[in-house]
Amino acid sequence: MTEANPDTAPAPRGRGRPRDPEVEDAILRAALELFLERGVDGASIEQIAKRAGVGKLTVYRRWSTKEDLLVQAIESLVNDEDRWPTNDEIETVSPHELIERALPSAAEAAASPEFRALVSRVLGSAVSNPALLATYWKHNILPRRRLTSALLERAKAIGTVPENADLDVLTDMMAGAVTYRVFQPDPPDAAEMRRYLRALYRQAGLLPR
Amino acid sequence: MTEANPDTAPAPRGRGRPRDPEVEDAILRAALELFLERGVDGASIEQIAKRAGVGKLTVYRRWSTKEDLLVQAIESLVNDEDRWPTNDEIETVSPHELIERALPSAAEAAASPEFRALVSRVLGSAVSNPALLATYWKHNILPRRRLTSALLERAKAIGTVPENADLDVLTDMMAGAVTYRVFQPDPPDAAEMRRYLRALYRQAGLLPR
């Protein structure tokens, strides 16, 4: 990864991040690797820049804090938006059908060693580094929670989730169970995770029993 | 904390751990403090011994590995066996009543900053230190899971949990939800955690809706 003297050349635009996808990808990859290897305290902007083969200022020009950079790097690993249903689909397609479509890639992702390492690192820094957790919550978790809530609302409307269910608690139960499961001894492979997610969604009322 | 030259004096008994509750308590306290402050890699036997005011051999005479010591230190924090129902109670008292009895102290424990720090440290070391997680799972989690399963079996027998519920998954959902909840921004205080646990147990079928 080389770049024409990025720290002394003027930024191509007056404000915002100059678009150089190769540089950006290299920084995000380096940030993710270092975060998974060493955690948030072991991943400094300086080390990230070094591993990406760029100068520190090149990183700072794009991300104002390490937390913002790490959260975007994490997002690039998770990167599952292509399998999320749209609002329109949630209104018109059954939750059962939407879950069946998303299940194989969701299981693959949840069973990957990278996901396990990621959650371990994020939760492991919760007390020492609350800023990362807060940013992660806002950018990575909340959008997925809204989606789950919308699916559960829909399932309530068609009667597969009980009318009196507490959807916030049920959302925590679903997300929490997956996290909890991957940290048990002998973490599941993708096939076992598919079976597990099916049982979980059945339990929640999103798949038929 | 002082002790009469523990590393050169012969152990009072031929095998097993000599009983000196004060020494043992000091070591467990030091181990827990260092683990919560610095994580498993930052808590060496040497540092634990130093903080407890004893020699390293005094620690090794009682615990053969750091993981065993840390797990016992963690157990001394959680220490909730006095509020667990007995097998006999599970057979004769309703799950509803047993949950109501346990709920205030369970909520207090789950809402404490120490619990949050503890779970963060244990999960944060899951990838770098699988031995601690494995020992924690066996000694701290499994006994509680068996208890939850027994309560859920009983609730199934009396009909408040559906006959076709997957109890392993439901147990993960309950434990996972609590973990997941304490890592959300603005973690709950004890009063909010009581409300939360009630909603969770209702959702699971262990409290009436």
Tab-separated table of N, CA, C and O in Angstrom, chain B residues 103-191:
chain	number	residue	atom	x	y	z
B	103	LEU	N	-35.757	-12.656	43.299
B	103	LEU	CA	-35.646	-11.507	42.404
B	103	LEU	C	-34.921	-10.278	42.971
B	103	LEU	O	-34.049	-9.730	42.284
B	104	PRO	N	-35.213	-9.843	44.203
B	104	PRO	CA	-34.530	-8.619	44.665
B	104	PRO	C	-33.009	-8.749	44.699
B	104	PRO	O	-32.299	-7.870	44.194
B	105	SER	N	-32.494	-9.863	45.248
B	105	SER	CA	-31.030	-9.957	45.323
B	105	SER	C	-30.425	-10.265	43.952
B	105	SER	O	-29.312	-9.822	43.650
B	106	ALA	N	-31.158	-10.982	43.103
B	106	ALA	CA	-30.664	-11.231	41.739
B	106	ALA	C	-30.544	-9.913	40.979
B	106	ALA	O	-29.559	-9.668	40.271
B	107	ALA	N	-31.553	-9.040	41.144
B	107	ALA	CA	-31.537	-7.740	40.453
B	107	ALA	C	-30.398	-6.870	40.969
B	107	ALA	O	-29.680	-6.226	40.202
B	108	GLU	N	-30.242	-6.875	42.276
B	108	GLU	CA	-29.155	-6.113	42.906
B	108	GLU	C	-27.794	-6.551	42.337
B	108	GLU	O	-26.973	-5.720	41.924
B	109	ALA	N	-27.584	-7.863	42.273
B	109	ALA	CA	-26.310	-8.390	41.781
B	109	ALA	C	-26.111	-8.039	40.306
B	109	ALA	O	-25.039	-7.568	39.911
B	110	ALA	N	-27.146	-8.256	39.491
B	110	ALA	CA	-26.996	-8.052	38.044
B	110	ALA	C	-26.792	-6.575	37.704
B	110	ALA	O	-26.183	-6.245	36.685
B	111	ALA	N	-27.309	-5.679	38.554
B	111	ALA	CA	-27.184	-4.244	38.274
B	111	ALA	C	-25.902	-3.642	38.838
B	111	ALA	O	-25.613	-2.469	38.611
B	112	SER	N	-25.116	-4.438	39.564
B	112	SER	CA	-23.922	-3.862	40.206
B	112	SER	C	-22.817	-3.623	39.179
B	112	SER	O	-22.650	-4.390	38.240
B	113	PRO	N	-22.060	-2.545	39.364
B	113	PRO	CA	-20.934	-2.283	38.454
B	113	PRO	C	-19.922	-3.437	38.447
B	113	PRO	O	-19.286	-3.699	37.427
B	114	GLU	N	-19.797	-4.140	39.574
B	114	GLU	CA	-18.850	-5.256	39.637
B	114	GLU	C	-19.266	-6.382	38.694
B	114	GLU	O	-18.425	-7.015	38.051
B	115	PHE	N	-20.556	-6.658	38.617
B	115	PHE	CA	-21.021	-7.719	37.724
B	115	PHE	C	-20.705	-7.357	36.274
B	115	PHE	O	-20.212	-8.178	35.498
B	116	ARG	N	-20.970	-6.102	35.939
B	116	ARG	CA	-20.696	-5.620	34.587
B	116	ARG	C	-19.192	-5.746	34.262
B	116	ARG	O	-18.811	-6.251	33.211
B	117	ALA	N	-18.364	-5.306	35.214
B	117	ALA	CA	-16.914	-5.388	35.006
B	117	ALA	C	-16.466	-6.841	34.872
B	117	ALA	O	-15.630	-7.183	34.037
B	118	LEU	N	-17.066	-7.686	35.685
B	118	LEU	CA	-16.721	-9.106	35.685
B	118	LEU	C	-17.024	-9.756	34.338
B	118	LEU	O	-16.177	-10.434	33.743
B	119	VAL	N	-18.249	-9.560	33.857
B	119	VAL	CA	-18.650	-10.181	32.590
B	119	VAL	C	-17.806	-9.614	31.457
B	119	VAL	O	-17.368	-10.337	30.555
B	120	SER	N	-17.534	-8.306	31.507
B	120	SER	CA	-16.690	-7.684	30.495
B	120	SER	C	-15.305	-8.341	30.466
B	120	SER	O	-14.781	-8.676	29.405
B	121	ARG	N	-14.735	-8.556	31.649
B	121	ARG	CA	-13.400	-9.146	31.714
B	121	ARG	C	-13.415	-10.606	31.264
B	121	ARG	O	-12.496	-11.050	30.569
B	122	VAL	N	-14.424	-11.361	31.679
B	122	VAL	CA	-14.468	-12.786	31.309
B	122	VAL	C	-14.675	-12.937	29.804
B	122	VAL	O	-13.941	-13.665	29.133
B	123	LEU	N	-15.658	-12.214	29.245
B	123	LEU	CA	-15.896	-12.333	27.799
B	123	LEU	C	-14.747	-11.714	27.011
B	123	LEU	O	-14.394	-12.195	25.937
B	124	GLY	N	-14.157	-10.663	27.549
B	124	GLY	CA	-13.043	-10.009	26.871
B	124	GLY	C	-11.813	-10.902	26.760
B	124	GLY	O	-10.966	-10.688	25.904
B	125	SER	N	-11.717	-11.915	27.619
B	125	SER	CA	-10.568	-12.818	27.558
B	125	SER	C	-10.922	-14.131	26.869
B	125	SER	O	-10.123	-15.067	26.852
B	126	ALA	N	-12.141	-14.193	26.296
B	126	ALA	CA	-12.619	-15.469	25.745
B	126	ALA	C	-11.723	-16.007	24.650
B	126	ALA	O	-11.496	-17.212	24.555
B	127	VAL	N	-11.194	-15.121	23.818
B	127	VAL	CA	-10.399	-15.581	22.679
B	127	VAL	C	-8.932	-15.722	23.077
B	127	VAL	O	-8.285	-16.716	22.774
B	128	SER	N	-8.424	-14.725	23.821
B	128	SER	CA	-7.005	-14.770	24.201
B	128	SER	C	-6.755	-15.783	25.324
B	128	SER	O	-5.651	-16.281	25.463
B	129	ASN	N	-7.764	-16.067	26.131
B	129	ASN	CA	-7.581	-16.938	27.295
B	129	ASN	C	-8.731	-17.926	27.455
B	129	ASN	O	-9.454	-17.885	28.453
B	130	PRO	N	-8.876	-18.857	26.510
B	130	PRO	CA	-10.030	-19.755	26.577
B	130	PRO	C	-10.083	-20.586	27.860
B	130	PRO	O	-11.175	-21.004	28.273
B	131	ALA	N	-8.941	-20.795	28.513
B	131	ALA	CA	-8.946	-21.626	29.723
B	131	ALA	C	-9.786	-20.996	30.831
B	131	ALA	O	-10.519	-21.688	31.542
B	132	LEU	N	-9.704	-19.668	30.970
B	132	LEU	CA	-10.505	-19.010	32.009
B	132	LEU	C	-11.989	-19.155	31.696
B	132	LEU	O	-12.792	-19.490	32.574
B	133	LEU	N	-12.369	-18.929	30.447
B	133	LEU	CA	-13.774	-19.041	30.064
B	133	LEU	C	-14.288	-20.456	30.322
B	133	LEU	O	-15.385	-20.645	30.849
B	134	ALA	N	-13.468	-21.459	29.963
B	134	ALA	CA	-13.892	-22.850	30.144
B	134	ALA	C	-14.105	-23.162	31.629
B	134	ALA	O	-15.088	-23.805	32.007
B	135	THR	N	-13.179	-22.689	32.470
B	135	THR	CA	-13.304	-22.943	33.908
B	135	THR	C	-14.486	-22.175	34.483
B	135	THR	O	-15.243	-22.697	35.304
B	136	TYR	N	-14.673	-20.928	34.030
B	136	TYR	CA	-15.799	-20.100	34.477
B	136	TYR	C	-17.118	-20.762	34.094
B	136	TYR	O	-18.063	-20.824	34.868
B	137	TRP	N	-17.155	-21.267	32.860
B	137	TRP	CA	-18.374	-21.925	32.375
B	137	TRP	C	-18.731	-23.102	33.278
B	137	TRP	O	-19.872	-23.243	33.716
B	138	LYS	N	-17.731	-23.917	33.563
B	138	LYS	CA	-17.983	-25.143	34.317
B	138	LYS	C	-18.406	-24.845	35.759
B	138	LYS	O	-19.346	-25.439	36.281
B	139	HIS	N	-17.710	-23.903	36.399
B	139	HIS	CA	-17.938	-23.689	37.825
B	139	HIS	C	-18.981	-22.621	38.131
B	139	HIS	O	-19.628	-22.665	39.168
B	140	ASN	N	-19.091	-21.603	37.262
B	140	ASN	CA	-20.000	-20.502	37.595
B	140	ASN	C	-21.294	-20.550	36.805
B	140	ASN	O	-22.342	-20.186	37.319
B	141	ILE	N	-21.229	-20.971	35.553
B	141	ILE	CA	-22.423	-20.906	34.712
B	141	ILE	C	-23.246	-22.192	34.790
B	141	ILE	O	-24.461	-22.148	35.003
B	142	LEU	N	-22.584	-23.345	34.617
B	142	LEU	CA	-23.344	-24.594	34.519
B	142	LEU	C	-24.278	-24.849	35.704
B	142	LEU	O	-25.430	-25.219	35.484
B	143	PRO	N	-23.838	-24.654	36.949
B	143	PRO	CA	-24.766	-24.898	38.066
B	143	PRO	C	-26.013	-24.010	37.983
B	143	PRO	O	-27.122	-24.451	38.288
B	144	ARG	N	-25.843	-22.756	37.549
B	144	ARG	CA	-26.995	-21.851	37.424
B	144	ARG	C	-27.897	-22.259	36.262
B	144	ARG	O	-29.108	-22.115	36.314
B	145	ARG	N	-27.276	-22.751	35.185
B	145	ARG	CA	-28.075	-23.238	34.051
B	145	ARG	C	-28.931	-24.427	34.458
B	145	ARG	O	-30.084	-24.528	34.070
B	146	ARG	N	-28.340	-25.332	35.253
B	146	ARG	CA	-29.107	-26.517	35.683
B	146	ARG	C	-30.318	-26.092	36.500
B	146	ARG	O	-31.405	-26.639	36.380
B	147	LEU	N	-30.110	-25.082	37.328
B	147	LEU	CA	-31.199	-24.569	38.156
B	147	LEU	C	-32.299	-23.956	37.294
B	147	LEU	O	-33.498	-24.219	37.491
B	148	THR	N	-31.898	-23.119	36.330
B	148	THR	CA	-32.876	-22.500	35.430
B	148	THR	C	-33.640	-23.577	34.660
B	148	THR	O	-34.872	-23.503	34.526
B	149	SER	N	-32.905	-24.592	34.172
B	149	SER	CA	-33.562	-25.677	33.443
B	149	SER	C	-34.588	-26.387	34.320
B	149	SER	O	-35.684	-26.711	33.864
B	150	ALA	N	-34.220	-26.622	35.579
B	150	ALA	CA	-35.143	-27.307	36.486
B	150	ALA	C	-36.404	-26.468	36.702
B	150	ALA	O	-37.529	-26.999	36.717
B	151	LEU	N	-36.233	-25.149	36.840
B	151	LEU	CA	-37.401	-24.262	37.001
B	151	LEU	C	-38.266	-24.286	35.744
B	151	LEU	O	-39.504	-24.319	35.823
B	152	LEU	N	-37.613	-24.276	34.581
B	152	LEU	CA	-38.372	-24.275	33.327
B	152	LEU	C	-39.092	-25.610	33.119
B	152	LEU	O	-40.246	-25.643	32.660
B	153	GLU	N	-38.450	-26.720	33.479
B	153	GLU	CA	-39.100	-28.047	33.405
B	153	GLU	C	-40.366	-28.063	34.252
B	153	GLU	O	-41.411	-28.560	33.847
B	154	ARG	N	-40.200	-27.517	35.438
B	154	ARG	CA	-41.326	-27.471	36.378
B	154	ARG	C	-42.460	-26.602	35.804
B	154	ARG	O	-43.639	-26.959	35.872
B	155	ALA	N	-42.073	-25.451	35.220
B	155	ALA	CA	-43.071	-24.554	34.630
B	155	ALA	C	-43.751	-25.227	33.435
B	155	ALA	O	-44.945	-25.007	33.179
B	156	LYS	N	-43.009	-26.058	32.719
B	156	LYS	CA	-43.605	-26.816	31.627
B	156	LYS	C	-44.631	-27.804	32.184
B	156	LYS	O	-45.750	-27.936	31.663
B	157	ALA	N	-44.240	-28.471	33.263
B	157	ALA	CA	-45.134	-29.475	33.867
B	157	ALA	C	-46.439	-28.833	34.342
B	157	ALA	O	-47.508	-29.439	34.235
B	158	ILE	N	-46.370	-27.610	34.862
B	158	ILE	CA	-47.605	-26.973	35.330
B	158	ILE	C	-48.229	-26.099	34.241
B	158	ILE	O	-49.257	-25.457	34.475
B	159	GLY	N	-47.619	-26.055	33.063
B	159	GLY	CA	-48.300	-25.481	31.905
B	159	GLY	C	-48.073	-23.990	31.646
B	159	GLY	O	-48.687	-23.429	30.748
B	160	THR	N	-47.155	-23.312	32.379
B	160	THR	CA	-46.945	-21.885	32.094
B	160	THR	C	-45.851	-21.680	31.037
B	160	THR	O	-45.710	-20.585	30.500
B	161	VAL	N	-45.066	-22.733	30.763
B	161	VAL	CA	-44.138	-22.729	29.620
B	161	VAL	C	-44.681	-23.756	28.634
B	161	VAL	O	-45.027	-24.871	29.046
B	162	PRO	N	-44.778	-23.386	27.332
B	162	PRO	CA	-45.390	-24.307	26.364
B	162	PRO	C	-44.665	-25.654	26.291
B	162	PRO	O	-43.433	-25.710	26.436
B	163	GLU	N	-45.430	-26.689	26.059
B	163	GLU	CA	-44.926	-28.062	25.989
B	163	GLU	C	-43.775	-28.191	24.977
B	163	GLU	O	-42.817	-28.913	25.196
B	164	ASN	N	-43.892	-27.455	23.850
B	164	ASN	CA	-42.895	-27.613	22.784
B	164	ASN	C	-41.728	-26.611	22.873
B	164	ASN	O	-40.963	-26.467	21.937
B	165	ALA	N	-41.597	-25.916	24.017
B	165	ALA	CA	-40.492	-24.959	24.161
B	165	ALA	C	-39.155	-25.699	24.204
B	165	ALA	O	-39.050	-26.782	24.777
B	166	ASP	N	-38.125	-25.102	23.589
B	166	ASP	CA	-36.766	-25.647	23.622
B	166	ASP	C	-36.068	-25.033	24.836
B	166	ASP	O	-35.683	-23.866	24.826
B	167	LEU	N	-35.924	-25.830	25.892
B	167	LEU	CA	-35.469	-25.247	27.168
B	167	LEU	C	-34.006	-24.796	27.136
B	167	LEU	O	-33.638	-23.849	27.831
B	168	ASP	N	-33.168	-25.468	26.344
B	168	ASP	CA	-31.782	-25.000	26.226
B	168	ASP	C	-31.739	-23.611	25.611
B	168	ASP	O	-31.029	-22.719	26.091
B	169	VAL	N	-32.514	-23.437	24.544
B	169	VAL	CA	-32.552	-22.135	23.884
B	169	VAL	C	-33.166	-21.087	24.818
B	169	VAL	O	-32.666	-19.967	24.933
B	170	LEU	N	-34.224	-21.468	25.501
B	170	LEU	CA	-34.885	-20.517	26.403
B	170	LEU	C	-33.947	-20.111	27.548
B	170	LEU	O	-33.926	-18.944	27.964
B	171	THR	N	-33.158	-21.053	28.038
B	171	THR	CA	-32.170	-20.731	29.084
B	171	THR	C	-31.140	-19.734	28.558
B	171	THR	O	-30.800	-18.751	29.229
B	172	ASP	N	-30.636	-19.970	27.341
B	172	ASP	CA	-29.708	-19.009	26.718
B	172	ASP	C	-30.361	-17.636	26.567
B	172	ASP	O	-29.719	-16.603	26.782
B	173	MET	N	-31.625	-17.624	26.168
B	173	MET	CA	-32.320	-16.350	25.959
B	173	MET	C	-32.412	-15.559	27.259
B	173	MET	O	-32.230	-14.341	27.281
B	174	MET	N	-32.693	-16.275	28.352
B	174	MET	CA	-32.835	-15.584	29.643
B	174	MET	C	-31.491	-15.046	30.126
B	174	MET	O	-31.363	-13.881	30.512
B	175	ALA	N	-30.476	-15.921	30.118
B	175	ALA	CA	-29.153	-15.488	30.587
B	175	ALA	C	-28.562	-14.449	29.638
B	175	ALA	O	-27.991	-13.440	30.072
B	176	GLY	N	-28.730	-14.690	28.343
B	176	GLY	CA	-28.184	-13.776	27.350
B	176	GLY	C	-28.794	-12.390	27.439
B	176	GLY	O	-28.097	-11.377	27.315
B	177	ALA	N	-30.114	-12.324	27.685
B	177	ALA	CA	-30.790	-11.025	27.754
B	177	ALA	C	-30.217	-10.164	28.876
B	177	ALA	O	-29.995	-8.961	28.704
B	178	VAL	N	-29.955	-10.782	30.022
B	178	VAL	CA	-29.434	-10.007	31.162
B	178	VAL	C	-28.046	-9.456	30.822
B	178	VAL	O	-27.761	-8.268	31.012
B	179	THR	N	-27.188	-10.317	30.281
B	179	THR	CA	-25.856	-9.879	29.862
B	179	THR	C	-25.966	-8.741	28.855
B	179	THR	O	-25.308	-7.704	28.968
B	180	TYR	N	-26.812	-8.950	27.870
B	180	TYR	CA	-26.989	-7.974	26.801
B	180	TYR	C	-27.494	-6.639	27.355
B	180	TYR	O	-27.047	-5.575	26.948
B	181	ARG	N	-28.418	-6.728	28.315
B	181	ARG	CA	-29.011	-5.503	28.869
B	181	ARG	C	-28.001	-4.664	29.638
B	181	ARG	O	-28.024	-3.435	29.541
B	182	VAL	N	-27.113	-5.326	30.397
B	182	VAL	CA	-26.198	-4.535	31.228
B	182	VAL	C	-25.126	-3.835	30.389
B	182	VAL	O	-24.473	-2.918	30.877
B	183	PHE	N	-24.958	-4.252	29.139
B	183	PHE	CA	-23.967	-3.574	28.305
B	183	PHE	C	-24.578	-2.506	27.418
B	183	PHE	O	-23.875	-1.904	26.610
B	184	GLN	N	-25.872	-2.249	27.560
B	184	GLN	CA	-26.455	-1.153	26.802
B	184	GLN	C	-26.086	0.171	27.463
B	184	GLN	O	-25.805	0.219	28.653
B	185	PRO	N	-26.052	1.246	26.666
B	185	PRO	CA	-25.782	2.560	27.271
B	185	PRO	C	-26.804	2.801	28.384
B	185	PRO	O	-27.925	2.301	28.297
B	186	ASP	N	-26.404	3.563	29.409
B	186	ASP	CA	-27.253	3.731	30.592
B	186	ASP	C	-27.662	2.397	31.192
B	186	ASP	O	-28.837	2.030	31.180
B	187	PRO	N	-26.699	1.628	31.714
B	187	PRO	CA	-27.061	0.355	32.341
B	187	PRO	C	-28.048	0.566	33.484
B	187	PRO	O	-28.016	1.601	34.158
B	188	PRO	N	-28.947	-0.389	33.694
B	188	PRO	CA	-30.017	-0.227	34.683
B	188	PRO	C	-29.514	-0.231	36.128
B	188	PRO	O	-28.545	-0.925	36.443
B	189	ASP	N	-30.189	0.522	36.994
B	189	ASP	CA	-29.936	0.390	38.428
B	189	ASP	C	-30.776	-0.787	38.960
B	189	ASP	O	-31.489	-1.448	38.195
B	190	ALA	N	-30.671	-1.038	40.272
B	190	ALA	CA	-31.318	-2.237	40.821
B	190	ALA	C	-32.842	-2.205	40.621
B	190	ALA	O	-33.452	-3.234	40.307
B	191	ALA	N	-33.461	-1.030	40.783
B	191	ALA	CA	-34.925	-0.938	40.637
B	191	ALA	C	-35.346	-1.233	39.195
B	191	ALA	O	-36.288	-1.992	38.947
